Structures are given as structure tokens and as C-alpha cells.
Amino acid sequence: MKLASLKNHTRDGQLVVVSRDLRHAASAAHIAPTLQHAIDHWADVLPALQALYAQLNEGKAPGTIAFDAAAAASPLPRAYQWLDGSAYLSHVELVRKARGAAMPQEFLKDPLMYQGSSDYFTGPLDPVLVASEDWGVDLEAEIAVITDDVPMLCTPEEAARHVKLVMILNDTSLRHIIPAELNKGFGFLNGKGVTAFSPVAVTPDELGDAWDGRKLNLPLTVHVNNAKLGSPSAGTDMYFDFPALISHAAKTRPLGAGTVIGSGTVSNHDRSAGFCCISEARAMETVELGEPKTPFFAFGDRVRVEMFDAAGRSIFGAIDQQVLQYAR
């Protein structure tokens, strides 16, 4: 099943069911007005949503409309909680290597994770607004899951059952702001810009064999200004899988329904597939050439993030954004 939130006069959008081919949509407002409402009452609304999805794919859903990703907000336009991990240690290792630092062994024991801003996610085709190119504007292409209520001390085995929806995302990172923030020892704040999720969120069963209950085994493709930056495999080299990330987040507290958990930048030890962020390309250039060559985003640049199934069909729709200067 594929779900989206169309922009309307409210902050949380209108829930719609989207056809498997991403061409059509049908309002689900009579079942659940918003995606957050659906997650809050998942067991109760799931049968009706699945029935509507089946009708839509058969061309029999009432009030069917063309699905326009430009009219979509992120599936959860705002969330009660956004926790972003760094599950691909190949990314951490390369970025640290470029600045002459080894990866600490404790990074192998527990996931890196921070709590990000979740009061405002942008739509998948909305611009990335930043005030200055000097901030070092970068993307981070990731996988994310949405959970229902997760109890404290949830084990990884238990955590797998709490994954209700899967998305892809672009997490804007401001690389020239981040170092000073991290040096304070208190985590990210201004170093992270807006975050955009895919036009649709999908249930794990929709992913077929590509979802093994723990991770998504497909490439994630990134283009910058129509040039391919990379398509590393999201299922390869994910050192901490999603149940591990969820369990880690729930170690000392429960997680509320609608919690969004990100994988961090998808990255492979085999660099031949390219990269899901500019900083990793720059780190590789620094290691091999002595200095980075790939520039961060300039105003007017575009980024596109998308995932395709084995038949080449877009699963989540595309995140397609232009970097623009913010003016008050």
C-alpha cells in the first residue's frame, strides 16, 4: 500500500491512497483524515485502507484523481519525533579518514543517532531554501521508517514488528556549520537544514523480497544537476539495521506512534556505485587526490533522489528539489 499527504489548508495535509504505479490517488479522509491519525489507529484503519488501495489499483475507487507529486507534502508533513542514525559506518569511516581521524571502536557497539527538527518537513518537490552558499549545502539521501508505539527496552526482534511504513528522504546538511557545532559537544542544530521525504510512504509488504524485515535491499539513486552522483545499495554495509536503530532509540524511553527513524547517508565500502552525499565524494577525492574537487550546492542547483524496483519502476516517487536562496 502507498500513502501520501496532499497539501491543503491544514498543517498535516489530507491522507490519500496512491496507486502502485504512482499515477492515481483516492481520498482516504473518510477512513483517516491524516497519516498521523492513521498511525495512531493503525490496527483499526488498516483493513479499510487496504481495501481502498485494492479498489484504486483495479480502477474502481470512487473520486479517483491524478496523483501530482508537486501537490504532495512529505507523507508526515510534521512528526512528533525525528531520529536520524548513521547506520552505514563506511560513510563515517571515509569522512573521518579524509580529515586524518580513525573511527573509534565504540562506534561499532551502539548506533550514532541524533534527534532532529520534526516540526516542519518540506514536500518532495519543494525547494531547499538556504540563506548562504557559504554554509556548504549538501544532501544526505537516506531510507526511513515510521513506527507505531514502541515500548521502552524493546528488543531488536520485537522492534521489527513496529515498522509500519518505509520512505526515502533528503536530509539537507550544512557542512561548514556542522564542525563548530559538534565541537561544542552538544550535537546538531543549525547544521541541519530542511528535510524532505518521498511523495509516498509504503507498507513493507509492498516492497516484496527487497524488504527482509530489517533493511531495504535496493540501490538508492542520486542525481545532481542531471549528473548521477551514485546509486549505492541500501541493503549493503548497513551495520545497524532498522530494528537495531529502533531498539537503540527505545533504550531509555518509549517511542510514540509516528516516530520517524532515518538510516543516515546510504554508503557502501565499494565506492564504485558512487555516493549519496557530496561530502563523501569530496572525502574520497581528498584521500585519493589530496584535496576535494566536487563543489557543494550553489543556488540554482538541483538534486533528485529516487529508488527503483527490479523492473525499473519508481517505488516512492522522486524527491526533486532546487537549491534556492532564502529571502525573508
Short mmCIF file of C-alpha atoms in Angstrom, two decimals:
data_model
loop_
_atom_site.label_atom_id
_atom_site.label_comp_id
_atom_site.label_asym_id
_atom_site.label_seq_id
_atom_site.Cartn_x
_atom_site.Cartn_y
_atom_site.Cartn_z
CA MET A 1 0.00 0.00 0.00
CA LYS A 2 1.18 3.52 -0.82
CA LEU A 3 0.07 6.55 1.18
CA ALA A 4 0.59 10.28 0.67
CA SER A 5 -0.47 13.58 2.19
CA LEU A 6 -1.79 16.23 -0.19
CA LYS A 7 -1.24 19.85 0.78
CA ASN A 8 -4.35 21.67 1.95
CA HIS A 9 -5.28 24.46 4.37
CA THR A 10 -4.05 22.47 7.39
CA ARG A 11 -0.54 21.74 8.63
CA ASP A 12 -0.93 17.97 8.30
CA GLY A 13 -2.41 17.63 4.83
CA GLN A 14 -5.08 15.23 3.58
CA LEU A 15 -4.40 11.49 3.55
CA VAL A 16 -4.74 9.79 0.17
CA VAL A 17 -4.05 6.28 -1.07
CA VAL A 18 -1.82 6.26 -4.15
CA SER A 19 -1.84 3.59 -6.85
CA ARG A 20 1.07 1.20 -7.21
CA ASP A 21 2.19 2.94 -10.43
CA LEU A 22 2.02 6.37 -8.71
CA ARG A 23 -0.41 7.68 -11.34
CA HIS A 24 -3.65 7.94 -9.38
CA ALA A 25 -4.88 8.74 -5.89
CA ALA A 26 -8.08 8.48 -3.87
CA SER A 27 -9.01 10.36 -0.73
CA ALA A 28 -8.83 8.34 2.47
CA ALA A 29 -10.32 11.13 4.59
CA HIS A 30 -13.37 9.01 5.42
CA ILE A 31 -11.02 6.42 6.93
CA ALA A 32 -8.35 8.65 8.47
CA PRO A 33 -8.04 12.40 7.87
CA THR A 34 -4.24 12.42 8.20
CA LEU A 35 -1.38 9.95 8.16
CA GLN A 36 -0.68 10.65 11.81
CA HIS A 37 -4.28 9.71 12.62
CA ALA A 38 -3.83 6.50 10.63
CA ILE A 39 -0.64 5.61 12.52
CA ASP A 40 -2.35 6.37 15.83
CA HIS A 41 -5.17 3.93 14.95
CA TRP A 42 -3.26 1.61 12.62
CA ALA A 43 -4.90 -1.70 13.50
CA ASP A 44 -8.37 -0.20 13.20
CA VAL A 45 -7.91 1.64 9.88
CA LEU A 46 -5.58 -0.74 8.06
CA PRO A 47 -8.27 -3.07 6.59
CA ALA A 48 -10.24 -0.16 5.13
CA LEU A 49 -7.10 1.47 3.71
CA GLN A 50 -6.03 -1.81 2.12
CA ALA A 51 -9.49 -2.26 0.60
CA LEU A 52 -9.36 1.25 -0.87
CA TYR A 53 -5.87 0.58 -2.23
CA ALA A 54 -7.10 -2.58 -3.96
CA GLN A 55 -10.02 -0.65 -5.48
CA LEU A 56 -7.68 2.07 -6.70
CA ASN A 57 -5.34 -0.38 -8.43
CA GLU A 58 -8.36 -2.03 -10.09
CA GLY A 59 -9.60 1.36 -11.34
CA LYS A 60 -12.73 1.14 -9.17
CA ALA A 61 -12.05 3.65 -6.36
CA PRO A 62 -14.58 6.48 -6.13
CA GLY A 63 -13.35 10.02 -6.73
CA THR A 64 -10.05 8.94 -8.29
CA ILE A 65 -7.74 11.81 -9.25
CA ALA A 66 -4.37 12.06 -10.97
CA PHE A 67 -1.56 11.94 -8.41
CA ASP A 68 0.65 15.02 -8.65
CA ALA A 69 3.81 14.83 -6.54
CA ALA A 70 4.07 18.63 -6.68
CA ALA A 71 0.83 18.80 -4.69
CA ALA A 72 2.16 16.41 -2.05
CA ALA A 73 3.67 17.28 1.27
CA SER A 74 6.04 14.83 2.90
CA PRO A 75 3.90 11.84 3.98
CA LEU A 76 4.12 13.17 7.53
CA PRO A 77 4.31 16.96 7.00
CA ARG A 78 5.35 17.17 10.64
CA ALA A 79 6.12 14.41 13.11
CA TYR A 80 6.20 14.04 16.87
CA GLN A 81 9.75 12.73 16.63
CA TRP A 82 12.53 12.50 14.03
CA LEU A 83 15.57 10.42 14.95
CA ASP A 84 18.36 10.13 12.41
CA GLY A 85 21.05 7.49 12.70
CA SER A 86 24.34 6.87 10.95
CA ALA A 87 23.97 3.18 10.23
CA TYR A 88 26.43 3.00 7.33
CA LEU A 89 29.83 3.01 9.01
CA SER A 90 31.53 3.09 5.60
CA HIS A 91 30.34 6.72 5.41
CA VAL A 92 31.64 7.54 8.88
CA GLU A 93 34.95 5.82 8.21
CA LEU A 94 35.62 7.61 4.90
CA VAL A 95 34.68 11.08 6.12
CA ARG A 96 36.91 10.69 9.18
CA LYS A 97 39.74 9.26 7.09
CA ALA A 98 39.70 12.36 4.88
CA ARG A 99 40.48 14.53 7.89
CA GLY A 100 43.08 12.13 9.27
CA ALA A 101 40.96 10.64 12.05
CA ALA A 102 40.37 6.97 12.76
CA MET A 103 36.91 5.60 13.51
CA PRO A 104 36.60 4.87 17.25
CA GLN A 105 35.89 1.26 18.13
CA GLU A 106 32.90 2.27 20.26
CA PHE A 107 31.12 3.25 17.02
CA LEU A 108 30.78 -0.50 16.39
CA LYS A 109 28.86 -1.05 19.65
CA ASP A 110 25.97 1.42 19.50
CA PRO A 111 24.45 3.41 16.65
CA LEU A 112 25.18 7.08 16.22
CA MET A 113 21.85 8.91 16.43
CA TYR A 114 20.58 12.43 16.97
CA GLN A 115 17.15 13.97 17.46
CA GLY A 116 16.39 16.35 14.60
CA SER A 117 13.80 19.01 13.92
CA SER A 118 10.47 17.44 13.01
CA ASP A 119 8.01 20.32 13.30
CA TYR A 120 8.32 21.09 9.58
CA PHE A 121 9.22 18.72 6.77
CA THR A 122 9.15 20.06 3.21
CA GLY A 123 7.37 18.49 0.28
CA PRO A 124 9.32 16.24 -2.10
CA LEU A 125 9.32 18.84 -4.88
CA ASP A 126 9.64 21.92 -2.66
CA PRO A 127 12.85 23.97 -2.92
CA VAL A 128 15.73 23.71 -0.47
CA LEU A 129 15.88 27.24 0.94
CA VAL A 130 19.15 28.39 2.50
CA ALA A 131 20.44 31.87 3.25
CA SER A 132 24.02 31.44 2.07
CA GLU A 133 26.03 29.21 -0.26
CA ASP A 134 28.89 29.66 2.21
CA TRP A 135 27.15 27.26 4.57
CA GLY A 136 28.34 24.29 2.45
CA VAL A 137 24.94 23.00 1.31
CA ASP A 138 24.85 19.22 0.90
CA LEU A 139 22.28 16.44 0.60
CA GLU A 140 22.02 13.17 2.50
CA ALA A 141 19.97 10.51 0.71
CA GLU A 142 18.60 8.01 3.21
CA ILE A 143 15.96 5.38 3.99
CA ALA A 144 13.49 5.99 6.82
CA VAL A 145 10.77 4.08 8.62
CA ILE A 146 7.70 5.21 10.53
CA THR A 147 6.83 3.27 13.68
CA ASP A 148 3.74 2.78 15.76
CA ASP A 149 4.05 2.94 19.57
CA VAL A 150 7.32 1.30 20.66
CA PRO A 151 7.75 0.33 24.33
CA MET A 152 10.87 1.15 26.29
CA LEU A 153 13.52 -1.63 26.27
CA CYS A 154 12.10 -3.02 23.04
CA THR A 155 14.47 -5.68 21.69
CA PRO A 156 15.57 -5.68 18.04
CA GLU A 157 13.48 -8.80 17.46
CA GLU A 158 10.42 -7.03 18.83
CA ALA A 159 11.26 -3.76 17.08
CA ALA A 160 10.90 -5.27 13.61
CA ARG A 161 7.15 -5.60 14.21
CA HIS A 162 6.80 -1.87 14.85
CA VAL A 163 7.86 -0.78 11.35
CA LYS A 164 4.65 0.32 9.62
CA LEU A 165 5.84 2.42 6.69
CA VAL A 166 9.03 2.98 4.70
CA MET A 167 10.18 6.15 2.89
CA ILE A 168 13.25 7.71 1.29
CA LEU A 169 14.48 11.18 2.15
CA ASN A 170 16.87 14.03 1.51
CA ASP A 171 18.28 15.44 4.73
CA THR A 172 19.91 18.80 3.97
CA SER A 173 23.23 19.23 5.76
CA LEU A 174 25.21 22.46 6.06
CA ARG A 175 28.75 21.15 6.15
CA HIS A 176 30.50 24.40 7.02
CA ILE A 177 28.29 24.93 10.08
CA ILE A 178 28.39 21.40 11.46
CA PRO A 179 32.04 21.19 12.68
CA ALA A 180 31.77 24.14 15.07
CA GLU A 181 28.51 22.78 16.45
CA LEU A 182 29.90 19.30 17.03
CA ASN A 183 33.00 20.73 18.68
CA LYS A 184 30.71 22.15 21.36
CA GLY A 185 29.86 18.56 22.28
CA PHE A 186 26.10 19.06 22.14
CA GLY A 187 25.05 17.81 18.70
CA PHE A 188 23.42 19.21 15.57
CA LEU A 189 21.10 22.19 15.41
CA ASN A 190 21.84 24.87 12.81
CA GLY A 191 23.98 22.46 10.81
CA LYS A 192 20.87 20.66 9.62
CA GLY A 193 18.53 22.38 7.17
CA VAL A 194 15.14 21.29 5.87
CA THR A 195 14.31 17.60 5.42
CA ALA A 196 12.15 16.28 2.58
CA PHE A 197 10.66 12.81 2.33
CA SER A 198 9.42 10.92 -0.71
CA PRO A 199 5.98 11.65 -2.21
CA VAL A 200 4.66 8.37 -0.79
CA ALA A 201 5.27 6.13 2.18
CA VAL A 202 4.82 2.41 1.53
CA THR A 203 3.98 -0.55 3.71
CA PRO A 204 6.77 -3.14 3.95
CA ASP A 205 4.74 -5.79 2.12
CA GLU A 206 4.67 -3.52 -0.93
CA LEU A 207 8.45 -3.92 -1.21
CA GLY A 208 8.31 -7.68 -1.69
CA ASP A 209 11.59 -9.55 -1.33
CA ALA A 210 13.53 -6.27 -1.28
CA TRP A 211 12.41 -5.78 2.34
CA ASP A 212 13.80 -8.53 4.56
CA GLY A 213 12.24 -7.21 7.76
CA ARG A 214 15.41 -5.38 8.73
CA LYS A 215 16.59 -3.35 5.74
CA LEU A 216 15.76 -2.42 2.17
CA ASN A 217 17.87 -4.27 -0.38
CA LEU A 218 17.77 -1.94 -3.38
CA PRO A 219 20.02 0.85 -4.73
CA LEU A 220 19.21 4.44 -3.85
CA THR A 221 19.89 6.72 -6.82
CA VAL A 222 21.02 10.34 -6.56
CA HIS A 223 21.42 12.87 -9.37
CA VAL A 224 22.87 16.37 -9.01
CA ASN A 225 22.08 18.68 -11.93
CA ASN A 226 21.13 15.62 -14.02
CA ALA A 227 24.54 14.01 -13.44
CA LYS A 228 24.49 10.78 -11.48
CA LEU A 229 26.24 11.11 -8.13
CA GLY A 230 25.66 7.48 -7.19
CA SER A 231 23.36 4.54 -6.58
CA PRO A 232 24.80 2.59 -3.65
CA SER A 233 22.86 -0.37 -2.31
CA ALA A 234 20.80 0.45 0.76
CA GLY A 235 20.93 -3.18 1.87
CA THR A 236 24.72 -3.47 1.71
CA ASP A 237 27.02 -2.37 4.56
CA MET A 238 24.14 -1.23 6.79
CA TYR A 239 25.95 -2.04 10.01
CA PHE A 240 22.95 -1.23 12.23
CA ASP A 241 19.65 -2.30 10.65
CA PHE A 242 16.30 -0.67 11.41
CA PRO A 243 15.31 -2.98 14.30
CA ALA A 244 18.69 -2.19 15.89
CA LEU A 245 18.12 1.55 15.40
CA ILE A 246 14.61 1.37 16.86
CA SER A 247 15.76 -0.70 19.83
CA HIS A 248 18.60 1.74 20.49
CA ALA A 249 16.22 4.73 20.40
CA ALA A 250 13.84 2.98 22.84
CA LYS A 251 16.56 2.05 25.34
CA THR A 252 15.54 4.61 27.96
CA ARG A 253 12.07 5.76 26.83
CA PRO A 254 9.10 4.66 24.71
CA LEU A 255 8.66 5.98 21.19
CA GLY A 256 5.33 7.48 20.22
CA ALA A 257 3.37 6.42 17.16
CA GLY A 258 4.56 8.41 14.17
CA THR A 259 8.22 8.39 15.18
CA VAL A 260 10.39 8.63 12.06
CA ILE A 261 13.79 6.92 12.14
CA GLY A 262 16.39 7.53 9.45
CA SER A 263 19.27 5.33 8.38
CA GLY A 264 21.77 8.10 7.75
CA THR A 265 23.51 8.51 4.40
CA VAL A 266 23.41 5.29 2.39
CA SER A 267 27.01 4.26 1.74
CA ASN A 268 28.97 1.23 0.56
CA HIS A 269 32.57 0.23 1.20
CA ASP A 270 32.78 -0.46 -2.53
CA ARG A 271 32.80 3.11 -3.86
CA SER A 272 32.22 2.10 -7.48
CA ALA A 273 28.48 2.70 -7.12
CA GLY A 274 29.08 6.34 -6.18
CA PHE A 275 27.70 8.38 -3.32
CA CYS A 276 24.54 9.60 -1.62
CA CYS A 277 26.06 12.84 -0.38
CA ILE A 278 28.55 15.34 -1.76
CA SER A 279 30.74 15.28 1.34
CA GLU A 280 31.52 11.60 0.80
CA ALA A 281 32.58 12.29 -2.79
CA ARG A 282 34.76 15.12 -1.50
CA ALA A 283 36.24 12.86 1.18
CA MET A 284 37.16 10.27 -1.45
CA GLU A 285 38.79 12.97 -3.57
CA THR A 286 40.76 14.19 -0.55
CA VAL A 287 42.04 10.68 0.16
CA GLU A 288 42.95 9.97 -3.46
CA LEU A 289 43.93 13.41 -4.79
CA GLY A 290 44.88 15.35 -1.68
CA GLU A 291 42.01 17.85 -1.97
CA PRO A 292 38.28 17.88 -2.76
CA LYS A 293 37.12 18.75 -6.27
CA THR A 294 33.32 18.35 -6.17
CA PRO A 295 31.64 21.58 -5.04
CA PHE A 296 28.77 21.81 -2.60
CA PHE A 297 25.46 23.13 -3.94
CA ALA A 298 25.18 26.58 -5.47
CA PHE A 299 21.90 28.43 -5.83
CA GLY A 300 20.01 27.03 -8.81
CA ASP A 301 21.42 23.51 -8.48
CA ARG A 302 19.03 20.56 -8.40
CA VAL A 303 19.06 17.27 -6.53
CA ARG A 304 16.97 14.19 -7.32
CA VAL A 305 16.66 11.12 -5.08
CA GLU A 306 14.75 8.03 -6.20
CA MET A 307 14.57 4.26 -5.72
CA PHE A 308 13.52 1.76 -8.38
CA ASP A 309 12.35 -1.83 -8.11
CA ALA A 310 13.89 -4.73 -10.01
CA ALA A 311 11.72 -3.88 -13.03
CA GLY A 312 12.89 -0.26 -13.07
CA ARG A 313 9.69 1.24 -11.65
CA SER A 314 9.85 4.10 -9.16
CA ILE A 315 8.71 2.85 -5.76
CA PHE A 316 8.36 6.01 -3.68
CA GLY A 317 8.31 8.65 -6.39
CA ALA A 318 11.13 11.16 -6.72
CA ILE A 319 12.42 13.80 -4.37
CA ASP A 320 13.33 16.54 -6.86
CA GLN A 321 14.44 19.83 -5.35
CA GLN A 322 16.17 23.03 -6.40
CA VAL A 323 18.51 24.85 -4.03
CA LEU A 324 17.36 28.48 -3.77
CA GLN A 325 18.36 31.49 -1.70
CA TYR A 326 16.05 32.23 1.19
CA ALA A 327 14.75 35.78 1.42
CA ARG A 328 12.66 36.95 4.35
#
